[in-house]
């Protein structure tokens, strides 16, 4: 809201859109069209969608973004800050679930400090209880859902209330159907904005936030590509911490240098063999570790 007590009036808000060099900031009761101060360019720092900012209000000319609050997380591409929840949509059938992809996305979320929720869709066609239990056992929140299942939709909607949410899922998993069930009021608004910005089927699109349910959902084009380097998972020493169910065993290994891949006396592997850690989760970890283990420091940027 506007602070009328200061010498220069200011407002605090969230950047919801960036287009043509203009930033659109939601200050609660209206959205302001703003420019960023030149100081950001001098510091090689740019505001991005999702940033919490302070805006200096002008009576003539453009409102200006004066400062950016510290980010709780930041996704480089597409540029998006301060995500609360990543909703990973997984179809029970057509396409079949791919545990490696799910595990990469949950690891990416943990690495970024984002809370991952896994939604199993099309559960009227195939039961996903066993797979859901794998992820609940790993410490993740899961939901089962199918189109027009109002009870499940309400449960998911309540879990997302007041949060900044990004949805991710491969083609065909029902991501758009889920969003339309959760927020039917967005369908018309999204179409109107798309036409206004001249977005075509092959047009490069920027991230945009839509205000719903006391929070925001992020329209994130190109957010389904799996790329470990993009999601900051290239440090093999940190990868183990992206698997929460490993935590109780990491310091119980025979050797302090254990990477929990195939080493003798590894407590994580012992837990896998006992069934305390799902085998598929450890297999994904080993595959991811092998993908990043030879990346050199100079290749990380």
Tab-separated table of C-alpha atoms in Angstrom:
chain	number	residue	atom	x	y	z
A	1	UNK	CA	0.000	0.000	0.000
A	2	UNK	CA	0.990	3.622	-0.483
A	3	UNK	CA	2.963	5.170	2.356
A	4	UNK	CA	1.815	8.803	2.390
A	5	UNK	CA	3.919	9.743	5.437
A	6	UNK	CA	7.256	9.620	3.620
A	7	UNK	CA	8.645	12.592	1.732
A	8	UNK	CA	8.535	10.633	-1.487
A	9	UNK	CA	5.531	8.376	-1.619
A	10	UNK	CA	6.394	4.715	-1.874
A	11	UNK	CA	4.552	1.446	-2.292
A	12	UNK	CA	5.587	-2.139	-1.770
A	13	UNK	CA	4.476	-4.896	-4.092
A	14	UNK	CA	5.260	-7.897	-6.278
A	15	UNK	CA	6.394	-7.828	-9.892
A	16	UNK	CA	3.828	-9.831	-11.865
A	17	UNK	CA	4.912	-9.129	-15.442
A	18	UNK	CA	7.808	-7.768	-17.463
A	19	UNK	CA	7.371	-6.695	-21.063
A	20	UNK	CA	8.965	-4.088	-23.317
A	21	UNK	CA	11.234	-2.803	-20.555
A	22	UNK	CA	8.298	-2.116	-18.230
A	23	UNK	CA	7.681	-3.847	-14.908
A	24	UNK	CA	4.135	-4.347	-13.694
A	25	UNK	CA	3.941	-4.307	-9.894
A	26	UNK	CA	0.934	-5.494	-7.908
A	27	UNK	CA	0.658	-3.259	-4.834
A	28	UNK	CA	-2.568	-4.831	-3.580
A	29	UNK	CA	-5.299	-2.608	-4.936
A	30	UNK	CA	-3.808	-1.856	-8.342
A	31	UNK	CA	-1.014	-2.785	-10.719
A	32	UNK	CA	1.540	-0.071	-11.457
A	33	UNK	CA	3.540	0.280	-14.654
A	34	UNK	CA	7.132	0.966	-13.596
A	35	UNK	CA	10.678	1.429	-14.847
A	36	UNK	CA	13.740	0.134	-13.016
A	37	UNK	CA	16.335	2.618	-11.782
A	38	UNK	CA	19.633	2.746	-13.610
A	39	UNK	CA	21.445	1.650	-10.444
A	40	UNK	CA	20.304	-1.911	-11.129
A	41	UNK	CA	22.028	-1.899	-14.521
A	42	UNK	CA	25.181	-0.506	-12.941
A	43	UNK	CA	25.198	-3.390	-10.464
A	44	UNK	CA	24.358	-5.866	-13.252
A	45	UNK	CA	21.223	-6.725	-11.300
A	46	UNK	CA	17.775	-6.853	-12.828
A	47	UNK	CA	14.390	-7.161	-11.163
A	48	UNK	CA	12.485	-10.280	-12.232
A	49	UNK	CA	8.924	-11.533	-11.992
A	50	UNK	CA	8.164	-12.604	-8.423
A	51	UNK	CA	10.484	-10.040	-6.831
A	52	UNK	CA	9.195	-8.139	-3.803
A	53	UNK	CA	10.039	-4.509	-4.516
A	54	UNK	CA	9.670	-0.957	-3.271
A	55	UNK	CA	8.305	1.490	-5.831
A	56	UNK	CA	8.754	5.242	-5.807
A	57	UNK	CA	5.497	6.864	-6.937
A	58	UNK	CA	5.730	9.706	-9.439
A	59	UNK	CA	3.141	12.341	-10.305
A	60	UNK	CA	4.771	12.774	-13.709
A	61	UNK	CA	6.753	10.254	-15.700
A	62	UNK	CA	6.989	6.595	-14.775
A	63	UNK	CA	6.928	5.086	-11.311
A	64	UNK	CA	10.326	3.607	-10.518
A	65	UNK	CA	11.506	0.460	-8.765
A	66	UNK	CA	13.841	1.633	-6.000
A	67	UNK	CA	14.859	-1.581	-4.251
A	68	UNK	CA	14.468	-5.364	-4.356
A	69	UNK	CA	13.903	-7.401	-1.219
A	70	UNK	CA	16.191	-10.344	-0.595
A	71	UNK	CA	15.028	-13.315	-2.625
A	72	UNK	CA	14.153	-16.600	-0.935
A	73	UNK	CA	15.040	-18.358	-4.202
A	74	UNK	CA	15.684	-17.582	-7.846
A	75	UNK	CA	15.148	-19.602	-10.994
A	76	UNK	CA	17.449	-18.397	-13.759
A	77	UNK	CA	15.564	-19.592	-16.826
A	78	UNK	CA	12.759	-18.747	-17.046
A	79	UNK	CA	13.511	-15.895	-14.634
A	80	UNK	CA	11.296	-16.191	-11.580
A	81	UNK	CA	11.890	-15.361	-7.919
A	82	UNK	CA	10.354	-16.301	-4.586
A	83	UNK	CA	8.545	-19.488	-5.583
A	84	UNK	CA	6.791	-21.086	-2.617
A	85	UNK	CA	5.570	-24.309	-4.210
A	86	UNK	CA	6.483	-26.304	-7.308
A	87	UNK	CA	3.546	-28.501	-8.353
A	88	UNK	CA	4.900	-31.510	-10.235
A	89	UNK	CA	2.076	-33.040	-12.273
A	90	UNK	CA	2.529	-36.754	-13.031
A	91	UNK	CA	0.033	-38.776	-15.077
A	92	UNK	CA	-0.896	-42.252	-13.900
A	93	UNK	CA	-1.134	-43.285	-17.576
A	94	UNK	CA	-0.520	-41.758	-21.011
A	95	UNK	CA	2.288	-40.912	-20.430
A	96	UNK	CA	3.398	-43.394	-17.804
A	97	UNK	CA	5.235	-41.984	-14.755
A	98	UNK	CA	8.992	-41.593	-15.131
A	99	UNK	CA	10.565	-41.769	-11.668
A	100	UNK	CA	13.888	-40.324	-12.821
A	101	UNK	CA	12.168	-37.183	-14.082
A	102	UNK	CA	10.123	-36.889	-10.879
A	103	UNK	CA	13.275	-37.316	-8.797
A	104	UNK	CA	15.183	-34.698	-10.766
A	105	UNK	CA	12.381	-32.214	-10.263
A	106	UNK	CA	12.006	-32.880	-6.542
A	107	UNK	CA	15.780	-32.577	-6.146
A	108	UNK	CA	15.761	-29.310	-8.098
A	109	UNK	CA	13.014	-27.950	-5.865
A	110	UNK	CA	14.835	-28.952	-2.664
A	111	UNK	CA	18.049	-27.402	-4.005
A	112	UNK	CA	16.270	-24.103	-4.684
A	113	UNK	CA	14.464	-24.056	-1.347
A	114	UNK	CA	11.072	-24.595	-2.990
A	115	UNK	CA	8.433	-26.904	-1.526
A	116	UNK	CA	7.597	-29.674	-4.043
A	117	UNK	CA	4.043	-31.026	-4.234
A	118	UNK	CA	3.439	-34.052	-6.456
A	119	UNK	CA	-0.002	-34.345	-8.064
A	120	UNK	CA	-0.805	-37.710	-9.647
A	121	UNK	CA	-3.404	-37.064	-12.349
A	122	UNK	CA	-5.743	-39.410	-14.251
A	123	UNK	CA	-6.085	-41.613	-11.182
A	124	UNK	CA	-9.564	-42.639	-12.344
A	125	UNK	CA	-7.770	-44.641	-15.060
A	126	UNK	CA	-4.964	-46.145	-12.969
A	127	UNK	CA	-4.171	-46.306	-9.268
A	128	UNK	CA	-0.969	-44.554	-8.195
A	129	UNK	CA	-1.085	-45.372	-4.485
A	130	UNK	CA	2.145	-47.410	-4.453
A	131	UNK	CA	4.119	-44.726	-6.281
A	132	UNK	CA	2.600	-41.982	-4.152
A	133	UNK	CA	3.671	-43.891	-1.045
A	134	UNK	CA	7.263	-43.908	-2.343
A	135	UNK	CA	7.274	-40.107	-2.320
A	136	UNK	CA	5.353	-39.728	0.914
A	137	UNK	CA	7.953	-41.993	2.505
A	138	UNK	CA	10.639	-39.664	1.149
A	139	UNK	CA	8.942	-36.757	2.926
A	140	UNK	CA	7.027	-35.159	0.029
A	141	UNK	CA	3.384	-34.093	-0.070
A	142	UNK	CA	1.366	-35.950	-2.713
A	143	UNK	CA	-2.152	-35.676	-4.103
A	144	UNK	CA	-4.290	-37.939	-6.302
A	145	UNK	CA	-6.685	-36.292	-8.737
A	146	UNK	CA	-8.688	-36.711	-11.939
A	147	UNK	CA	-10.615	-34.290	-14.143
A	148	UNK	CA	-13.796	-32.943	-12.498
A	149	UNK	CA	-12.953	-34.602	-9.166
A	150	UNK	CA	-14.179	-31.676	-7.086
A	151	UNK	CA	-13.203	-33.142	-3.716
A	152	UNK	CA	-9.551	-33.602	-4.694
A	153	UNK	CA	-9.480	-30.247	-6.478
A	154	UNK	CA	-10.636	-28.529	-3.285
A	155	UNK	CA	-7.952	-30.262	-1.208
A	156	UNK	CA	-5.223	-29.173	-3.649
A	157	UNK	CA	-6.612	-25.644	-3.916
A	158	UNK	CA	-6.570	-25.243	-0.126
A	159	UNK	CA	-2.956	-26.497	0.040
A	160	UNK	CA	-1.903	-23.811	-2.451
A	161	UNK	CA	-3.818	-20.922	-0.905
A	162	UNK	CA	-1.779	-17.765	-0.443
A	163	UNK	CA	1.353	-19.127	-2.135
A	164	UNK	CA	3.338	-18.313	-5.265
A	165	UNK	CA	2.988	-21.528	-7.252
A	166	UNK	CA	4.672	-22.819	-10.404
A	167	UNK	CA	3.300	-25.866	-12.228
A	168	UNK	CA	5.487	-28.271	-14.151
A	169	UNK	CA	4.779	-31.429	-16.104
A	170	UNK	CA	5.485	-33.132	-19.398
A	171	UNK	CA	3.109	-32.802	-22.319
A	172	UNK	CA	-0.039	-34.867	-21.844
A	173	UNK	CA	0.044	-35.189	-18.055
A	174	UNK	CA	-2.939	-32.886	-17.617
A	175	UNK	CA	-1.249	-29.787	-16.231
A	176	UNK	CA	-3.560	-27.356	-18.030
A	177	UNK	CA	-6.617	-29.402	-17.081
A	178	UNK	CA	-5.562	-29.300	-13.433
A	179	UNK	CA	-5.040	-25.519	-13.523
A	180	UNK	CA	-8.435	-25.014	-15.190
A	181	UNK	CA	-10.085	-27.149	-12.510
A	182	UNK	CA	-8.310	-25.286	-9.730
A	183	UNK	CA	-8.833	-21.778	-11.116
A	184	UNK	CA	-11.609	-21.746	-13.774
A	185	UNK	CA	-11.694	-17.946	-13.604
A	186	UNK	CA	-8.228	-17.787	-15.225
A	187	UNK	CA	-9.159	-19.338	-18.564
A	188	UNK	CA	-10.655	-16.168	-20.016
A	189	UNK	CA	-8.039	-13.865	-18.466
A	190	UNK	CA	-5.157	-15.956	-19.816
A	191	UNK	CA	-6.592	-15.886	-23.328
A	192	UNK	CA	-7.092	-12.136	-23.207
A	193	UNK	CA	-3.552	-11.457	-22.022
A	194	UNK	CA	-2.090	-13.820	-24.623
A	195	UNK	CA	-3.851	-11.976	-27.434
A	196	UNK	CA	-2.884	-8.591	-26.027
A	197	UNK	CA	0.808	-9.501	-25.982
A	198	UNK	CA	0.638	-11.038	-29.455
A	199	UNK	CA	1.697	-14.429	-28.296
A	200	UNK	CA	1.648	-17.085	-30.964
A	201	UNK	CA	2.184	-20.807	-30.807
A	202	UNK	CA	5.896	-20.412	-31.492
A	203	UNK	CA	6.397	-17.045	-29.788
A	204	UNK	CA	8.993	-16.789	-27.022
A	205	UNK	CA	7.085	-15.991	-23.858
A	206	UNK	CA	8.066	-14.453	-20.576
A	207	UNK	CA	6.969	-15.492	-17.111
A	208	UNK	CA	3.783	-13.914	-15.806
A	209	UNK	CA	1.991	-14.182	-12.464
A	210	UNK	CA	-1.779	-14.481	-12.163
A	211	UNK	CA	-3.399	-13.453	-8.889
A	212	UNK	CA	-5.673	-16.190	-7.537
A	213	UNK	CA	-6.598	-17.889	-4.265
A	214	UNK	CA	-4.826	-15.298	-2.126
A	215	UNK	CA	-1.516	-15.826	-3.951
A	216	UNK	CA	-0.170	-16.211	-7.477
A	217	UNK	CA	0.338	-18.914	-10.048
A	218	UNK	CA	3.178	-18.611	-12.520
A	219	UNK	CA	2.724	-19.074	-16.242
A	220	UNK	CA	6.160	-20.535	-16.987
A	221	UNK	CA	6.793	-21.390	-20.639
A	222	UNK	CA	9.630	-23.810	-21.312
A	223	UNK	CA	9.630	-24.986	-17.708
A	224	UNK	CA	9.486	-28.695	-18.508
A	225	UNK	CA	13.039	-29.213	-19.747
A	226	UNK	CA	15.245	-31.278	-17.460
A	227	UNK	CA	18.643	-29.656	-17.173
A	228	UNK	CA	20.646	-30.283	-13.998
A	229	UNK	CA	23.016	-27.364	-14.527
A	230	UNK	CA	20.057	-24.977	-14.916
A	231	UNK	CA	18.653	-26.035	-11.565
A	232	UNK	CA	21.992	-25.738	-9.756
A	233	UNK	CA	22.405	-29.484	-9.270
A	234	UNK	CA	25.895	-29.685	-10.707
A	235	UNK	CA	27.693	-29.937	-7.340
A	236	UNK	CA	28.022	-33.642	-6.636
A	237	UNK	CA	28.871	-33.000	-2.974
A	238	UNK	CA	25.497	-31.288	-2.450
A	239	UNK	CA	23.315	-33.645	-4.464
A	240	UNK	CA	22.812	-36.072	-1.557
A	241	UNK	CA	21.113	-33.306	0.456
A	242	UNK	CA	18.443	-33.002	-2.240
A	243	UNK	CA	17.127	-36.443	-1.239
A	244	UNK	CA	15.524	-35.809	2.184
A	245	UNK	CA	15.172	-39.503	3.055
A	246	UNK	CA	18.977	-39.857	2.971
A	247	UNK	CA	19.411	-37.375	5.814
A	248	UNK	CA	19.223	-39.832	8.719
A	249	UNK	CA	21.976	-42.007	7.226
A	250	UNK	CA	24.494	-39.557	5.732
A	251	UNK	CA	26.802	-39.522	8.755
A	252	UNK	CA	26.504	-43.199	9.617
A	253	UNK	CA	28.710	-44.471	6.776
A	254	UNK	CA	32.007	-46.228	7.416
A	255	UNK	CA	33.939	-43.563	5.487
A	256	UNK	CA	33.385	-39.824	5.814
A	257	UNK	CA	34.093	-39.361	2.105
A	258	UNK	CA	31.232	-41.692	1.123
A	259	UNK	CA	29.190	-40.431	-1.838
A	260	UNK	CA	26.507	-43.121	-1.273
A	261	UNK	CA	26.815	-44.594	-4.751
A	262	UNK	CA	28.364	-48.043	-4.301
A	263	UNK	CA	30.870	-47.642	-1.458
A	264	UNK	CA	31.578	-50.282	1.178
A	265	UNK	CA	29.976	-49.564	4.538
A	266	UNK	CA	27.493	-47.038	3.124
A	267	UNK	CA	24.562	-46.536	5.513
A	268	UNK	CA	22.368	-45.183	2.705
A	269	UNK	CA	22.870	-48.327	0.635
A	270	UNK	CA	22.181	-50.454	3.713
A	271	UNK	CA	18.905	-48.555	4.162
A	272	UNK	CA	18.025	-49.235	0.520
A	273	UNK	CA	18.720	-52.936	0.992
A	274	UNK	CA	16.468	-52.994	4.076
A	275	UNK	CA	13.693	-51.239	2.187
A	276	UNK	CA	13.881	-48.096	4.327
A	277	UNK	CA	14.773	-46.039	1.240
A	278	UNK	CA	12.972	-46.922	-2.030
A	279	UNK	CA	15.317	-48.514	-4.560
A	280	UNK	CA	14.045	-46.291	-7.383
A	281	UNK	CA	15.013	-43.166	-5.447
A	282	UNK	CA	18.565	-44.362	-4.906
A	283	UNK	CA	18.838	-45.405	-8.561
A	284	UNK	CA	17.838	-41.886	-9.603
A	285	UNK	CA	20.412	-40.414	-7.236
A	286	UNK	CA	23.169	-42.602	-8.717
A	287	UNK	CA	22.169	-41.637	-12.259
A	288	UNK	CA	22.162	-37.944	-11.368
A	289	UNK	CA	25.491	-38.256	-9.530
A	290	UNK	CA	27.091	-39.883	-12.575
A	291	UNK	CA	25.794	-37.057	-14.774
A	292	UNK	CA	27.463	-34.352	-12.690
A	293	UNK	CA	30.515	-36.018	-11.124
A	294	UNK	CA	32.918	-35.012	-13.911
A	295	UNK	CA	31.736	-31.410	-14.314
A	296	UNK	CA	34.694	-29.084	-13.689
A	297	UNK	CA	34.404	-25.854	-11.682
A	298	UNK	CA	35.031	-23.748	-14.783
A	299	UNK	CA	32.112	-25.487	-16.551
A	300	UNK	CA	29.563	-24.532	-13.895
A	301	UNK	CA	28.836	-21.028	-15.135
